[in-house]
PDB file of C-alpha atoms in Angstrom:
ATOM      1  CA  MET A 116      64.755  95.165  91.533  1.00 81.00           C
ATOM      2  CA  ILE A 117      66.081  93.544  95.239  1.00 89.00           C
ATOM      3  CA  PHE A 118      63.912  96.150  97.423  1.00 89.00           C
ATOM      4  CA  ASP A 119      60.687  96.288  97.836  1.00 89.00           C
ATOM      5  CA  LEU A 120      59.194  99.459  99.782  1.00 83.00           C
ATOM      6  CA  LYS A 121      56.937  98.259 103.132  1.00 82.00           C
ATOM      7  CA  GLU A 122      53.473 100.458 103.237  1.00 75.00           C
ATOM      8  CA  ASN A 123      55.839 101.895 106.606  1.00 75.00           C
ATOM      9  CA  LEU A 124      57.702 104.004 103.682  1.00 71.00           C
ATOM     10  CA  ASP A 125      60.865 102.157 104.573  1.00 82.00           C
ATOM     11  CA  ILE A 126      62.820 100.317 102.275  1.00 87.00           C
ATOM     12  CA  ALA A 127      63.858  96.359 102.761  1.00 87.00           C
ATOM     13  CA  LEU A 128      65.678  94.023 101.105  1.00 90.00           C
ATOM     14  CA  LYS A 129      62.979  91.313  99.164  1.00 92.00           C
ATOM     15  CA  PRO A 130      62.716  87.756 100.957  1.00 89.00           C
ATOM     16  CA  ASN A 131      64.096  85.444  97.997  1.00 92.00           C
ATOM     17  CA  ILE A 132      66.988  87.633  97.287  1.00 94.00           C
ATOM     18  CA  SER A 133      70.211  86.020  99.087  1.00 94.00           C
ATOM     19  CA  PHE A 134      73.837  87.214  98.145  1.00 95.00           C
ATOM     20  CA  HIS A 135      76.683  85.336  97.362  1.00 95.00           C
ATOM     21  CA  MET A 136      80.909  85.813  96.090  1.00 95.00           C
ATOM     22  CA  TYR A 137      82.937  83.940  94.426  1.00 93.00           C
ATOM     23  CA  VAL A 138      86.191  83.895  94.677  1.00 91.00           C
ATOM     24  CA  SER A 139      88.972  82.741  92.562  1.00 87.00           C
ATOM     25  CA  HIS A 140      91.974  81.857  94.903  1.00 86.00           C
ATOM     26  CA  ALA A 141      90.784  82.165  98.849  1.00 90.00           C
ATOM     27  CA  PRO A 142      91.259  85.839 100.570  1.00 91.00           C
ATOM     28  CA  CYS A 143      93.949  86.963 101.279  1.00 88.00           C
ATOM     29  CA  GLY A 144      95.693  87.074 105.334  1.00 89.00           C
ATOM     30  CA  ASP A 145      93.769  84.515 107.529  1.00 90.00           C
ATOM     31  CA  ALA A 146      92.118  82.090 105.503  1.00 91.00           C
ATOM     32  CA  SER A 147      94.888  82.085 103.072  1.00 87.00           C
ATOM     33  CA  ILE A 148      97.253  80.017 106.134  1.00 87.00           C
ATOM     34  CA  PHE A 149      98.324  76.154 104.952  1.00 84.00           C
ATOM     35  CA  PRO A 150      99.955  72.911 105.496  1.00 81.00           C
ATOM     36  CA  GLU A 151     103.644  73.057 104.760  1.00 74.00           C
ATOM     37  CA  GLY A 152     103.576  71.339 101.993  1.00 71.00           C
ATOM     38  CA  LEU A 153      99.545  71.322 101.492  1.00 74.00           C
ATOM     39  CA  PHE A 154     100.558  74.323  98.498  1.00 68.00           C
ATOM     40  CA  GLU A 155     103.482  75.800  96.991  1.00 60.00           C
ATOM     41  CA  GLY A 156     103.981  80.011  98.949  1.00 51.00           C
ATOM     42  CA  THR A 157     103.960  81.197 101.927  1.00 46.00           C
ATOM     43  CA  PRO A 158     101.673  80.921 104.983  1.00 48.00           C
ATOM     44  CA  GLY A 159      99.550  83.471 104.834  1.00 51.00           C
ATOM     45  CA  GLY A 160     100.484  85.881 101.927  1.00 53.00           C
ATOM     46  CA  SER A 161      99.805  88.910 104.797  1.00 62.00           C
ATOM     47  CA  LYS A 162     101.968  90.519 106.801  1.00 64.00           C
ATOM     48  CA  PRO A 163     100.586  91.200 110.311  1.00 67.00           C
ATOM     49  CA  VAL A 164      99.332  94.775 111.338  1.00 69.00           C
ATOM     50  CA  GLU A 165     102.441  96.277 113.567  1.00 56.00           C
ATOM     51  CA  GLY A 166     102.056  96.190 116.747  1.00 54.00           C
ATOM     52  CA  VAL A 167     100.151  92.454 116.897  1.00 53.00           C
ATOM     53  CA  VAL A 168     103.499  90.137 116.413  1.00 51.00           C
ATOM     54  CA  ASP A 169     106.831  90.497 115.844  1.00 46.00           C
ATOM     55  CA  GLN A 170     107.759  88.454 113.020  1.00 47.00           C
ATOM     56  CA  LEU A 171     107.406  89.424 109.060  1.00 48.00           C
ATOM     57  CA  TYR A 172     104.870  86.512 108.982  1.00 54.00           C
ATOM     58  CA  SER A 173     103.303  83.835 111.149  1.00 66.00           C
ATOM     59  CA  ASP A 174     101.086  81.146 110.515  1.00 75.00           C
ATOM     60  CA  GLN A 175      99.552  81.584 113.679  1.00 81.00           C
ATOM     61  CA  TYR A 176      95.897  82.330 113.636  1.00 84.00           C
ATOM     62  CA  GLY A 177      92.966  85.694 114.811  1.00 84.00           C
ATOM     63  CA  LEU A 178      96.182  88.384 113.311  1.00 84.00           C
ATOM     64  CA  LEU A 179      94.918  90.999 111.474  1.00 86.00           C
ATOM     65  CA  ARG A 180      96.820  91.694 108.364  1.00 87.00           C
ATOM     66  CA  ARG A 181      97.986  94.080 105.712  1.00 84.00           C
ATOM     67  CA  LYS A 182      96.574  92.688 102.544  1.00 78.00           C
ATOM     68  CA  PRO A 183     100.694  91.716 100.820  1.00 68.00           C
ATOM     69  CA  GLY A 184     103.834  93.317  98.456  1.00 63.00           C
ATOM     70  CA  ARG A 185     106.400  94.752  98.047  1.00 57.00           C
ATOM     71  CA  GLY A 186     108.278  98.234  99.524  1.00 55.00           C
ATOM     72  CA  VAL A 187     106.094 100.885 101.484  1.00 59.00           C
ATOM     73  CA  PRO A 188     103.394  99.014 103.425  1.00 62.00           C
ATOM     74  CA  CYS A 189      99.546  99.478 102.716  1.00 69.00           C
ATOM     75  CA  LEU A 190      96.607 100.818 104.155  1.00 74.00           C
ATOM     76  CA  SER A 191      94.725  97.816 102.449  1.00 83.00           C
ATOM     77  CA  MET A 192      93.860  95.466 105.165  1.00 89.00           C
ATOM     78  CA  SER A 193      93.787  91.597 103.956  1.00 90.00           C
ATOM     79  CA  CYS A 194      91.167  89.266 101.877  1.00 92.00           C
ATOM     80  CA  THR A 195      90.427  86.983 105.759  1.00 93.00           C
ATOM     81  CA  ASP A 196      90.092  90.898 107.362  1.00 93.00           C
ATOM     82  CA  LYS A 197      87.388  92.976 105.485  1.00 94.00           C
ATOM     83  CA  ILE A 198      85.153  89.942 105.314  1.00 95.00           C
ATOM     84  CA  CYS A 199      85.399  90.250 108.090  1.00 93.00           C
ATOM     85  CA  ARG A 200      84.203  93.430 108.636  1.00 93.00           C
ATOM     86  CA  TRP A 201      81.272  93.416 106.057  1.00 94.00           C
ATOM     87  CA  GLN A 202      79.672  90.484 107.642  1.00 92.00           C
ATOM     88  CA  ILE A 203      79.352  92.675 111.003  1.00 91.00           C
ATOM     89  CA  LEU A 204      78.619  96.276 109.114  1.00 92.00           C
ATOM     90  CA  GLY A 205      77.285  95.416 105.909  1.00 93.00           C
ATOM     91  CA  LEU A 206      78.093  94.832 101.917  1.00 94.00           C
ATOM     92  CA  GLN A 207      76.091  98.388 101.198  1.00 93.00           C
ATOM     93  CA  GLY A 208      78.381 100.753 103.390  1.00 92.00           C
ATOM     94  CA  ASN A 209      77.860 103.848 105.422  1.00 93.00           C
ATOM     95  CA  ILE A 210      75.991 106.479 103.365  1.00 90.00           C
ATOM     96  CA  LEU A 211      73.369 103.743 101.664  1.00 90.00           C
ATOM     97  CA  SER A 212      72.790 101.941 105.494  1.00 90.00           C
ATOM     98  CA  ASN A 213      70.891 105.408 105.695  1.00 87.00           C
ATOM     99  CA  ILE A 214      68.104 104.562 103.063  1.00 88.00           C
ATOM    100  CA  ILE A 215      68.835 100.224 103.239  1.00 89.00           C
ATOM    101  CA  PRO A 216      69.001  97.807 105.684  1.00 88.00           C
ATOM    102  CA  PRO A 217      72.579  95.867 105.633  1.00 90.00           C
ATOM    103  CA  ILE A 218      73.218  93.305 103.791  1.00 92.00           C
ATOM    104  CA  PHE A 219      75.140  90.368 104.347  1.00 93.00           C
ATOM    105  CA  LEU A 220      76.746  87.141 102.576  1.00 95.00           C
ATOM    106  CA  SER A 221      74.765  84.309 102.993  1.00 94.00           C
ATOM    107  CA  SER A 222      78.090  82.474 101.485  1.00 95.00           C
ATOM    108  CA  ILE A 223      81.566  82.689 100.174  1.00 96.00           C
ATOM    109  CA  ILE A 224      82.696  79.717  96.915  1.00 94.00           C
ATOM    110  CA  ILE A 225      85.955  79.916  97.112  1.00 93.00           C
ATOM    111  CA  GLY A 226      88.341  78.240  94.385  1.00 88.00           C
ATOM    112  CA  ASP A 227      92.179  77.483  94.309  1.00 85.00           C
ATOM    113  CA  TYR A 228      93.665  77.274  97.675  1.00 85.00           C
ATOM    114  CA  PHE A 229      90.978  76.042  99.410  1.00 88.00           C
ATOM    115  CA  TYR A 230      91.816  74.812 102.957  1.00 89.00           C
ATOM    116  CA  ALA A 231      88.897  74.420 105.616  1.00 91.00           C
ATOM    117  CA  GLU A 232      90.436  74.190 108.536  1.00 92.00           C
ATOM    118  CA  SER A 233      92.291  78.706 107.679  1.00 91.00           C
ATOM    119  CA  ALA A 234      88.590  78.647 105.148  1.00 92.00           C
ATOM    120  CA  TYR A 235      86.473  78.163 109.184  1.00 92.00           C
ATOM    121  CA  LEU A 236      88.855  79.599 111.801  1.00 90.00           C
ATOM    122  CA  GLY A 237      89.691  83.055 109.548  1.00 90.00           C
ATOM    123  CA  LEU A 238      86.494  84.209 108.518  1.00 92.00           C
ATOM    124  CA  LYS A 239      83.291  82.841 110.584  1.00 88.00           C
ATOM    125  CA  ASN A 240      85.535  82.086 114.112  1.00 87.00           C
ATOM    126  CA  SER A 241      86.267  85.974 113.764  1.00 86.00           C
ATOM    127  CA  ILE A 242      83.005  86.767 112.865  1.00 86.00           C
ATOM    128  CA  SER A 243      81.679  85.048 115.870  1.00 86.00           C
ATOM    129  CA  LEU A 244      84.585  86.973 118.844  1.00 80.00           C
ATOM    130  CA  ILE A 245      82.966  89.953 117.392  1.00 77.00           C
ATOM    131  CA  GLN A 246      79.511  88.946 117.822  1.00 73.00           C
ATOM    132  CA  ASN A 247      79.931  87.391 121.691  1.00 70.00           C
ATOM    133  CA  THR A 248      80.292  91.020 123.164  1.00 66.00           C
ATOM    134  CA  ALA A 249      78.751  93.474 120.064  1.00 68.00           C
ATOM    135  CA  ASP A 250      74.180  93.683 121.118  1.00 70.00           C
ATOM    136  CA  PHE A 251      74.200  93.463 117.296  1.00 70.00           C
ATOM    137  CA  GLN A 252      73.813  90.094 115.203  1.00 73.00           C
ATOM    138  CA  SER A 253      74.438  89.148 111.565  1.00 78.00           C
ATOM    139  CA  PRO A 254      74.176  85.874 109.396  1.00 81.00           C
ATOM    140  CA  ASN A 255      75.979  83.156 109.151  1.00 87.00           C
ATOM    141  CA  LEU A 256      77.961  82.539 107.178  1.00 92.00           C
ATOM    142  CA  HIS A 257      78.418  79.845 105.034  1.00 94.00           C
ATOM    143  CA  ILE A 258      81.678  79.598 103.062  1.00 95.00           C
ATOM    144  CA  PHE A 259      82.550  76.297 100.067  1.00 93.00           C
ATOM    145  CA  SER A 260      84.960  75.584  97.821  1.00 91.00           C
ATOM    146  CA  THR A 261      84.572  74.055  94.391  1.00 85.00           C
ATOM    147  CA  GLN A 262      86.061  71.255  91.795  1.00 77.00           C
ATOM    148  CA  TYR A 263      85.239  73.785  88.789  1.00 76.00           C
ATOM    149  CA  VAL A 264      88.374  74.974  87.450  1.00 69.00           C
ATOM    150  CA  PHE A 265      88.327  78.384  86.344  1.00 70.00           C
ATOM    151  CA  SER A 266      90.873  78.834  84.166  1.00 64.00           C
ATOM    152  CA  ARG A 267      92.377  81.991  84.518  1.00 65.00           C
ATOM    153  CA  GLY A 268      93.535  80.849  87.526  1.00 66.00           C
ATOM    154  CA  LYS A 269      96.735  80.464  89.919  1.00 65.00           C
ATOM    155  CA  LEU A 270      96.484  76.864  89.687  1.00 65.00           C
ATOM    156  CA  HIS A 271      95.548  76.933  86.686  1.00 62.00           C
ATOM    157  CA  MET A 272      97.907  79.058  84.391  1.00 63.00           C
ATOM    158  CA  THR A 273     101.092  78.156  86.543  1.00 63.00           C
ATOM    159  CA  ASP A 274     100.194  74.648  85.039  1.00 64.00           C
ATOM    160  CA  THR A 275     100.351  75.346  81.994  1.00 64.00           C
ATOM    161  CA  HIS A 276     102.767  77.890  81.981  1.00 60.00           C
ATOM    162  CA  ASN A 277     104.978  75.990  83.959  1.00 58.00           C
ATOM    163  CA  THR A 278     105.878  78.514  85.942  1.00 57.00           C
ATOM    164  CA  ASN A 279     105.591  79.837  89.378  1.00 60.00           C
ATOM    165  CA  THR A 280     106.162  83.440  88.639  1.00 62.00           C
ATOM    166  CA  LEU A 281     103.504  84.749  87.097  1.00 65.00           C
ATOM    167  CA  PRO A 282     102.657  87.979  87.937  1.00 70.00           C
ATOM    168  CA  SER A 283      99.205  89.867  89.175  1.00 72.00           C
ATOM    169  CA  SER A 284      97.905  91.563  86.980  1.00 78.00           C
ATOM    170  CA  SER A 285      97.723  95.693  88.027  1.00 82.00           C
ATOM    171  CA  ASN A 286      94.463  96.754  86.596  1.00 89.00           C
ATOM    172  CA  SER A 287      90.827  96.364  88.142  1.00 90.00           C
ATOM    173  CA  ILE A 288      87.114  95.587  86.679  1.00 92.00           C
ATOM    174  CA  ASN A 289      83.779  97.178  87.718  1.00 94.00           C
ATOM    175  CA  TRP A 290      80.564  96.370  86.582  1.00 92.00           C
ATOM    176  CA  TYR A 291      76.808  95.676  87.634  1.00 88.00           C
ATOM    177  CA  PHE A 292      73.236  95.385  86.268  1.00 86.00           C
ATOM    178  CA  ASN A 293      73.284  97.004  83.201  1.00 87.00           C
ATOM    179  CA  SER A 294      76.309  99.430  83.146  1.00 90.00           C
ATOM    180  CA  GLU A 295      79.498  99.191  80.639  1.00 93.00           C
ATOM    181  CA  VAL A 296      82.678  97.301  81.523  1.00 95.00           C
ATOM    182  CA  GLU A 297      84.405  99.833  83.379  1.00 96.00           C
ATOM    183  CA  VAL A 298      88.678  98.928  83.926  1.00 95.00           C
ATOM    184  CA  THR A 299      91.331 100.610  86.368  1.00 94.00           C
ATOM    185  CA  SER A 300      94.228 101.148  87.092  1.00 89.00           C
ATOM    186  CA  ILE A 301      94.719  99.980  91.136  1.00 79.00           C
ATOM    187  CA  LEU A 302      97.612 102.054  91.101  1.00 76.00           C
ATOM    188  CA  GLY A 303      96.674 105.643  90.624  1.00 80.00           C
ATOM    189  CA  GLY A 304      92.152 104.584  91.186  1.00 85.00           C
ATOM    190  CA  LYS A 305      91.707 106.085  87.307  1.00 92.00           C
ATOM    191  CA  LYS A 306      90.183 104.637  84.424  1.00 93.00           C
ATOM    192  CA  MET A 307      92.076 103.061  81.864  1.00 90.00           C
ATOM    193  CA  GLY A 308      94.176 105.102  79.333  1.00 90.00           C
ATOM    194  CA  THR A 309      94.299 108.060  81.864  1.00 91.00           C
ATOM    195  CA  THR A 310      97.663 110.112  80.832  1.00 90.00           C
ATOM    196  CA  LYS A 311      99.763 112.908  82.227  1.00 89.00           C
ATOM    197  CA  LYS A 312      97.852 115.190  80.709  1.00 92.00           C
ATOM    198  CA  ASN A 313      94.360 113.917  81.195  1.00 92.00           C
ATOM    199  CA  PHE A 314      94.896 112.855  84.672  1.00 89.00           C
ATOM    200  CA  ASP A 315      92.682 115.391  85.969  1.00 89.00           C
ATOM    201  CA  SER A 316      89.755 115.096  84.220  1.00 93.00           C
ATOM    202  CA  PRO A 317      86.803 114.129  84.936  1.00 91.00           C
ATOM    203  CA  LYS A 318      85.895 111.400  82.222  1.00 92.00           C
ATOM    204  CA  GLN A 319      88.870 109.718  83.707  1.00 94.00           C
ATOM    205  CA  ARG A 320      87.180 109.424  87.341  1.00 93.00           C
ATOM    206  CA  SER A 321      86.159 106.136  88.240  1.00 94.00           C
ATOM    207  CA  ARG A 322      82.895 105.362  88.552  1.00 93.00           C
ATOM    208  CA  LEU A 323      84.074 103.989  92.527  1.00 92.00           C
ATOM    209  CA  CYS A 324      85.842 107.409  93.590  1.00 92.00           C
ATOM    210  CA  LYS A 325      84.085 109.245  96.744  1.00 92.00           C
ATOM    211  CA  LEU A 326      83.001 111.518  94.735  1.00 93.00           C
ATOM    212  CA  GLU A 327      81.346 110.007  91.614  1.00 93.00           C
ATOM    213  CA  ILE A 328      79.089 107.472  94.499  1.00 92.00           C
ATOM    214  CA  LEU A 329      78.528 110.402  95.797  1.00 92.00           C
ATOM    215  CA  ASN A 330      76.823 112.248  92.921  1.00 92.00           C
ATOM    216  CA  LYS A 331      75.226 108.659  92.631  1.00 91.00           C
ATOM    217  CA  PHE A 332      73.951 109.537  96.064  1.00 89.00           C
ATOM    218  CA  LYS A 333      72.439 113.165  95.136  1.00 88.00           C
ATOM    219  CA  ASP A 334      70.266 111.354  92.394  1.00 88.00           C
ATOM    220  CA  LEU A 335      68.819 109.348  94.294  1.00 87.00           C
ATOM    221  CA  TYR A 336      67.909 111.771  97.236  1.00 86.00           C
ATOM    222  CA  TYR A 337      65.782 112.865  95.358  1.00 85.00           C
ATOM    223  CA  ILE A 338      63.602 110.287  94.459  1.00 85.00           C
ATOM    224  CA  LEU A 339      63.750 108.754  97.836  1.00 85.00           C
ATOM    225  CA  PRO A 340      59.851 109.525 100.512  1.00 83.00           C
ATOM    226  CA  ASP A 341      59.657 112.927 102.215  1.00 83.00           C
ATOM    227  CA  HIS A 342      61.019 111.526 105.928  1.00 81.00           C
ATOM    228  CA  MET A 343      64.236 109.390 104.347  1.00 82.00           C
ATOM    229  CA  GLN A 344      65.715 113.204 102.468  1.00 83.00           C
ATOM    230  CA  SER A 345      64.633 114.582 106.580  1.00 81.00           C
ATOM    231  CA  ILE A 346      67.394 112.536 107.649  1.00 80.00           C
ATOM    232  CA  PHE A 347      69.443 114.509 105.340  1.00 81.00           C
ATOM    233  CA  SER A 348      70.885 118.703 105.723  1.00 74.00           C
ATOM    234  CA  PRO A 349      73.117 119.767 103.375  1.00 79.00           C
ATOM    235  CA  ILE A 350      74.678 122.722 105.153  1.00 80.00           C
ATOM    236  CA  ASN A 351      74.557 125.808 102.547  1.00 84.00           C
ATOM    237  CA  ASN A 352      72.502 123.534  99.751  1.00 86.00           C
ATOM    238  CA  THR A 353      76.045 121.674  99.711  1.00 89.00           C
ATOM    239  CA  TRP A 354      76.651 118.082 100.752  1.00 88.00           C
ATOM    240  CA  ASN A 355      79.738 117.192 101.828  1.00 91.00           C
ATOM    241  CA  TYR A 356      81.271 112.823 102.413  1.00 92.00           C
ATOM    242  CA  LYS A 357      82.455 113.125 105.256  1.00 91.00           C
ATOM    243  CA  SER A 358      78.725 114.925 107.114  1.00 89.00           C
ATOM    244  CA  ILE A 359      77.872 112.268 105.831  1.00 89.00           C
ATOM    245  CA  LYS A 360      78.945 108.982 107.096  1.00 90.00           C
ATOM    246  CA  ASP A 361      79.942 110.671 110.616  1.00 89.00           C
ATOM    247  CA  ASN A 362      76.038 111.691 111.397  1.00 87.00           C
ATOM    248  CA  ASN A 363      74.864 108.229 110.641  1.00 89.00           C
ATOM    249  CA  GLU A 364      74.840 106.617 114.816  1.00 90.00           C
ATOM    250  CA  LEU A 365      73.407 104.014 113.891  1.00 90.00           C
ATOM    251  CA  TYR A 366      76.464 102.430 111.558  1.00 92.00           C
ATOM    252  CA  ILE A 367      79.034 104.316 113.600  1.00 93.00           C
ATOM    253  CA  ASN A 368      78.076 102.730 116.261  1.00 91.00           C
ATOM    254  CA  ARG A 369      78.722  99.549 114.877  1.00 90.00           C
ATOM    255  CA  LEU A 370      81.902 100.201 113.263  1.00 92.00           C
ATOM    256  CA  ASN A 371      83.340 102.327 116.825  1.00 91.00           C
ATOM    257  CA  GLN A 372      82.147  97.623 118.201  1.00 89.00           C
ATOM    258  CA  PHE A 373      84.136  96.312 115.518  1.00 90.00           C
ATOM    259  CA  LEU A 374      87.571  98.439 115.914  1.00 91.00           C
ATOM    260  CA  THR A 375      87.404  97.838 120.085  1.00 88.00           C
ATOM    261  CA  CYS A 376      87.610  94.150 119.242  1.00 87.00           C
ATOM    262  CA  GLN A 377      90.496  92.906 120.586  1.00 85.00           C
ATOM    263  CA  ARG A 378      90.292  90.980 117.192  1.00 86.00           C
ATOM    264  CA  PHE A 379      90.629  93.631 114.231  1.00 89.00           C
ATOM    265  CA  GLN A 380      91.419  97.420 116.905  1.00 87.00           C
ATOM    266  CA  ASN A 381      94.653  98.033 114.917  1.00 87.00           C
ATOM    267  CA  TRP A 382      92.479  98.291 112.435  1.00 90.00           C
ATOM    268  CA  GLY A 383      94.513 100.500 109.324  1.00 83.00           C
ATOM    269  CA  ILE A 384      92.093 104.614 109.388  1.00 81.00           C
ATOM    270  CA  SER A 385      93.155 106.556 105.893  1.00 79.00           C
ATOM    271  CA  THR A 386      93.698 109.831 106.709  1.00 79.00           C
ATOM    272  CA  ILE A 387      92.082 110.874 103.209  1.00 80.00           C
ATOM    273  CA  ASP A 388      88.379 110.557 105.076  1.00 82.00           C
ATOM    274  CA  GLY A 389      86.452 112.615 102.110  1.00 84.00           C
ATOM    275  CA  SER A 390      86.156 115.968 104.462  1.00 87.00           C
ATOM    276  CA  ASN A 391      87.142 117.944 100.491  1.00 90.00           C
ATOM    277  CA  ILE A 392      84.465 116.363  98.645  1.00 92.00           C
ATOM    278  CA  GLU A 393      81.010 118.151  98.672  1.00 93.00           C
ATOM    279  CA  VAL A 394      77.935 119.033  95.825  1.00 92.00           C
ATOM    280  CA  ALA A 395      75.646 121.371  95.096  1.00 89.00           C
ATOM    281  CA  LEU A 396      72.489 120.602  95.413  1.00 80.00           C
ATOM    282  CA  ASN A 397      70.281 121.107  92.556  1.00 72.00           C
TER     283      ASN A 397
END
């Protein structure tokens, strides 16, 4: 267990537990801006959001960017921007922050395409911008590089196959302790093996989707101390995903301070807010 139950029945992270993130490639966005000729590819690798700059690509630091890709622009922000958000709001997200304190990264270790100036300006500097005006602080994020070669990393694979056009996988893998590996398609968010025939089957839902997260939270609810159960008020014996998130005033306050910071104020907001996702309490 990584949590302790304190004398007042609040849940706290054990003092000897910390979280560290390894990425095999510099996060897209500001952390992937490189001097010309240092690495092959387009500087930044992510398009600034509309209204920020007129250029399609820009090597200017401090810009909010969307993930790179072809076709219609998506609402997904760059990996650099997402890590900044985690370091302000916490890795646990809105729903779990009703129960546990914010969890922050202690360090990030970057493999291929590490350029110290971009990593520090894209991550640490961006995080400090909001902390200078916010009424809360998050821990310092340490940034490291590694010389260990990741056998499936882009640099190693392109050198091995003598090509610069190695495509990225369209699949995603998730795993947690004492669970089986789940492979999903990032295009549709469904488990591998999903077809038109079984597309709407509950068995094909990823455990990372909003409905399954709400179901897991329901299981957790029944083992919470009474004073924590009282935080959540079901309507007609039913929980609504969006309502639970909207009632978390502390998290919403932090989120609003994050979104009003000039660096992040054009953050893309999805129209899929979970307002139609509900589970019944037993």
